[in-house]
C-alpha positions as MATLAB code, in Angstrom:
seq = 'XXXXXXXXXXXXXXXXXXXXXXXXXXXXXXXXXXXXXXXXXXXXXXXXXXXXXXXXXXXXXXXXXXXXXXXXXXXXXXXXXXXXXXXXXXXXXXXXXXXXXXXXXXXXXXXXXXXXXXXXXXXXXXXXXXXXXXXXXXXXXXXXXXXXXXXXXXXXXXXXXXXXXXXXXXXXXXXXXXXXXXXXXXXXXXXXXXXXXXXXXXXXXXXXXXXXXXXXXXXXXXXXXXXXXXXXXXXXXXXXXXXXX';
ca = [
      -0.003    0.396   -0.236;
       1.436    3.756   -0.596;
       2.187    5.703    2.078;
       0.704    9.261    1.972;
       4.667   10.690    1.367;
       4.518    8.759   -1.794;
       1.066    9.528   -2.718;
       1.739   13.104   -2.465;
       5.024   12.626   -4.498;
       3.661   11.488   -7.228;
       1.146   13.583   -7.274;
       3.894   16.454   -7.014;
       5.387   14.868   -9.670;
       2.611   15.613  -11.968;
       1.793   18.851  -11.052;
       4.894   20.228  -11.416;
       5.351   18.187  -15.247;
       2.377   20.058  -15.860;
       4.353   24.116  -15.063;
       7.855   22.835  -16.962;
       5.599   21.710  -19.526;
       3.362   25.254  -20.449;
       5.875   27.659  -22.402;
       5.241   24.235  -25.072;
       3.780   27.117  -26.796;
       5.494   29.091  -26.481;
       8.987   27.415  -27.796;
       6.262   26.191  -30.616;
       5.959   29.338  -31.583;
       9.012   30.714  -32.011;
       9.711   27.987  -34.471;
       7.327   29.152  -36.343;
       7.967   32.131  -36.487;
      12.170   31.602  -37.169;
      13.024   34.582  -34.188;
      12.767   34.539  -30.554;
      11.404   37.863  -31.330;
      10.346   39.949  -27.695;
      11.052   36.511  -25.200;
      13.311   36.523  -22.893;
      15.704   33.289  -22.268;
      17.492   34.663  -18.449;
      14.308   32.910  -17.216;
      14.759   29.008  -18.652;
      18.780   29.213  -18.260;
      17.497   30.008  -15.048;
      15.291   27.211  -14.399;
      17.054   25.410  -15.883;
      19.788   25.783  -12.726;
      17.254   25.135  -10.047;
      16.409   22.248  -12.356;
      20.104   20.768  -11.359;
      19.785   22.113   -8.187;
      16.930   19.898   -7.294;
      18.322   17.213   -8.842;
      21.350   17.050   -6.528;
      18.995   17.826   -3.785;
      16.703   15.239   -4.564;
      19.867   12.363   -5.184;
      21.898   13.423   -2.095;
      18.508   13.284    0.346;
      17.600    9.719    1.458;
      14.249    8.549   -0.656;
      13.661   12.043   -2.095;
      13.549   10.587   -5.147;
      10.994   11.465   -6.416;
      11.881   15.277   -6.240;
      14.611   14.123   -8.909;
      12.457   12.117  -10.949;
      10.113   15.079  -11.894;
      13.062   18.126  -11.462;
      15.287   15.972  -14.777;
      12.056   16.342  -16.521;
      12.077   19.609  -16.481;
      15.693   19.652  -16.842;
      15.327   17.791  -20.110;
      12.982   20.667  -21.518;
      14.354   23.679  -20.095;
      17.447   22.591  -21.819;
      15.622   22.089  -25.029;
      13.804   25.369  -24.569;
      17.310   27.061  -24.643;
      18.846   25.641  -27.101;
      15.984   26.032  -28.920;
      16.174   29.895  -27.673;
      20.739   30.245  -28.639;
      19.133   28.468  -32.353;
      16.714   31.591  -33.531;
      17.029   34.220  -30.424;
      19.469   37.566  -33.178;
      23.058   37.408  -32.475;
      24.068   39.274  -30.113;
      20.767   37.815  -27.218;
      22.122   35.177  -28.574;
      25.277   35.027  -26.775;
      24.009   36.949  -24.231;
      22.448   33.382  -23.817;
      24.953   31.518  -24.930;
      27.284   33.732  -22.041;
      24.415   33.087  -19.401;
      24.290   29.531  -20.157;
      28.372   28.740  -19.610;
      27.879   30.482  -15.912;
      24.716   28.654  -14.740;
      24.239   26.166  -16.126;
      27.821   24.636  -16.627;
      30.197   26.156  -14.174;
      28.008   27.089  -11.321;
      26.318   23.269  -10.552;
      29.584   21.047  -11.951;
      31.754   24.086   -9.111;
      28.845   23.308   -6.692;
      28.448   19.118   -6.645;
      31.410   19.132   -6.700;
      33.000   21.200   -3.562;
      29.741   19.994   -1.920;
      31.236   15.927   -2.715;
      34.738   16.904   -2.395;
      34.919   19.321    0.922;
      31.487   18.375    2.933;
      29.919   15.430    4.210;
      26.015   14.369    3.597;
      24.409   16.980    5.879;
      26.084   18.931    5.000;
      25.395   18.272    0.654;
      21.542   18.449    1.771;
      21.854   21.992    3.486;
      24.170   23.264    0.104;
      21.468   21.782   -2.505;
      19.049   22.308   -0.284;
      18.629   26.161    0.364;
      20.129   26.687   -3.644;
      17.061   25.075   -4.854;
      15.560   27.089   -2.601;
      16.580   30.310   -2.876;
      16.437   30.059   -6.703;
      12.781   28.485   -6.592;
      11.684   31.747   -4.534;
      13.607   34.083   -7.351;
      10.853   32.461  -10.464;
       8.375   33.328   -7.530;
       8.519   37.369   -9.036;
       6.177   36.461  -12.256;
       3.215   35.402   -9.848;
       3.321   38.215   -8.764;
       3.715   40.731  -11.429;
       0.965   39.473  -12.404;
      -1.578   40.440   -9.589;
      -0.262   43.632  -10.303;
      -1.485   43.656  -13.837;
      -4.503   41.542  -13.176;
      -5.419   44.092  -10.147;
      -4.255   47.541  -12.196;
      -6.480   46.783  -15.283;
      -9.069   44.621  -13.405;
      -8.891   42.294  -15.309;
      -7.683   38.594  -15.781;
      -6.887   38.218  -19.591;
      -3.662   37.796  -18.571;
      -3.587   35.784  -16.398;
      -6.012   32.922  -17.781;
      -7.625   29.877  -14.790;
      -6.080   27.060  -15.724;
      -2.322   27.935  -15.554;
      -3.408   29.652  -11.674;
      -5.194   26.223  -10.817;
      -2.149   24.690  -12.209;
       0.219   26.554  -10.247;
      -2.324   26.616   -6.513;
      -2.339   23.393   -6.953;
       0.893   21.872   -7.636;
       2.205   24.515   -4.508;
      -0.708   22.478   -2.534;
       0.630   19.274   -3.906;
       4.478   19.623   -2.461;
       3.851   21.540    0.559;
       2.095   18.734    1.995;
       4.464   16.684    0.876;
       6.943   18.800    3.194;
       4.838   19.005    5.814;
       5.070   14.638    5.799;
       8.653   14.662    5.654;
       9.619   17.822    8.149;
      11.193   18.697    4.781;
      11.135   22.992    4.654;
      12.953   23.472    2.168;
      10.840   22.361   -0.530;
       8.127   23.890    2.103;
       8.997   27.332    2.601;
       8.870   27.852   -1.581;
       5.823   25.581   -2.691;
       3.974   27.205    0.864;
       4.577   30.566   -1.343;
       3.854   29.718   -4.527;
       0.620   28.141   -2.588;
      -0.355   31.264   -0.886;
       0.475   33.250   -4.579;
      -2.009   30.704   -6.226;
      -5.130   31.573   -3.654;
      -4.287   35.036   -3.649;
      -5.069   34.221   -8.030;
      -7.368   32.630   -7.941;
      -9.303   34.395   -5.616;
      -8.442   38.108   -7.966;
      -9.188   36.027  -10.914;
     -13.175   34.995   -8.813;
     -13.492   39.133   -8.307;
     -12.222   40.668  -11.540;
     -13.683   37.544  -14.217;
     -16.291   38.328  -16.283;
     -18.709   36.972  -18.258;
     -18.588   39.218  -21.580;
     -14.590   39.799  -20.955;
     -13.020   40.822  -24.569;
     -11.638   37.542  -26.441;
      -7.908   37.060  -27.033;
      -7.832   36.104  -30.914;
      -3.887   37.045  -31.402;
      -2.353   34.010  -30.623;
       1.332   35.906  -29.600;
      -0.448   37.463  -26.410;
      -1.134   33.775  -25.759;
       1.922   32.663  -25.560;
       3.486   35.960  -23.895;
       0.606   35.441  -21.099;
       1.734   31.418  -20.484;
       5.864   32.901  -20.732;
       4.692   35.302  -17.748;
       2.634   33.223  -15.816;
       5.168   30.091  -16.160;
       8.800   31.091  -16.131;
       9.516   34.730  -16.381;
      10.790   36.007  -13.805;
      10.410   39.645  -12.979;
      13.455   40.004  -10.490;
      15.663   38.319  -14.062;
      13.247   39.824  -16.794;
      14.928   43.156  -18.199;
      10.999   44.340  -18.803;
       8.991   43.459  -15.412;
      13.263   45.122  -13.796;
      11.270   47.006  -11.158;
       8.162   44.754  -11.045;
       8.555   43.410   -6.664;
       8.992   40.012   -5.884;
];
């Protein structure tokens, strides 16, 4: 019989997988257009690094394989997204992305793993990997804050699709319960924050949703919306550098 920890871990794998898959439409749009247009690469580079750190955390911490599996899947997807960006970005953006990728997704994780493996005991490895995972996860929550600010300002939910908000809510709730059951606060803190933000998004949706709201017919706008909500972080995006996180 499956334990509650295993059940919530498996549910978390499903919901997190859906979050990682959210930008697929955006990148299919990029491939079709043959250009990255106004999209930024840094959020994806950081999400890839975050995936690496969670995989490492899931490997070094006993009985945390479910944390490693879904983030391994996510890291592969994020790597594909970054590669697509490198292929279709204009020269200057491609060069910047290549440097960011080399520093954040190659040099930094290799250095972190080697240093902790060679100079730290297992408990310290878990602490360092958990702290880095927590830190990069919190950075990605800048996007929901920015979208919520837009909803309040415009009194419209056009830029906050219900399904994505609901998935973020369920994902945060699932991993928060998992964290409580396993007493893992490295998982609990960022996902508890995600649960609170997801709840706030649903509340805003109930407040500002209107049956007669205008329909967004542009596929470009739809891709931008998915990109912002699922993976962009205003702390890391020059277009949203003034957003509070």
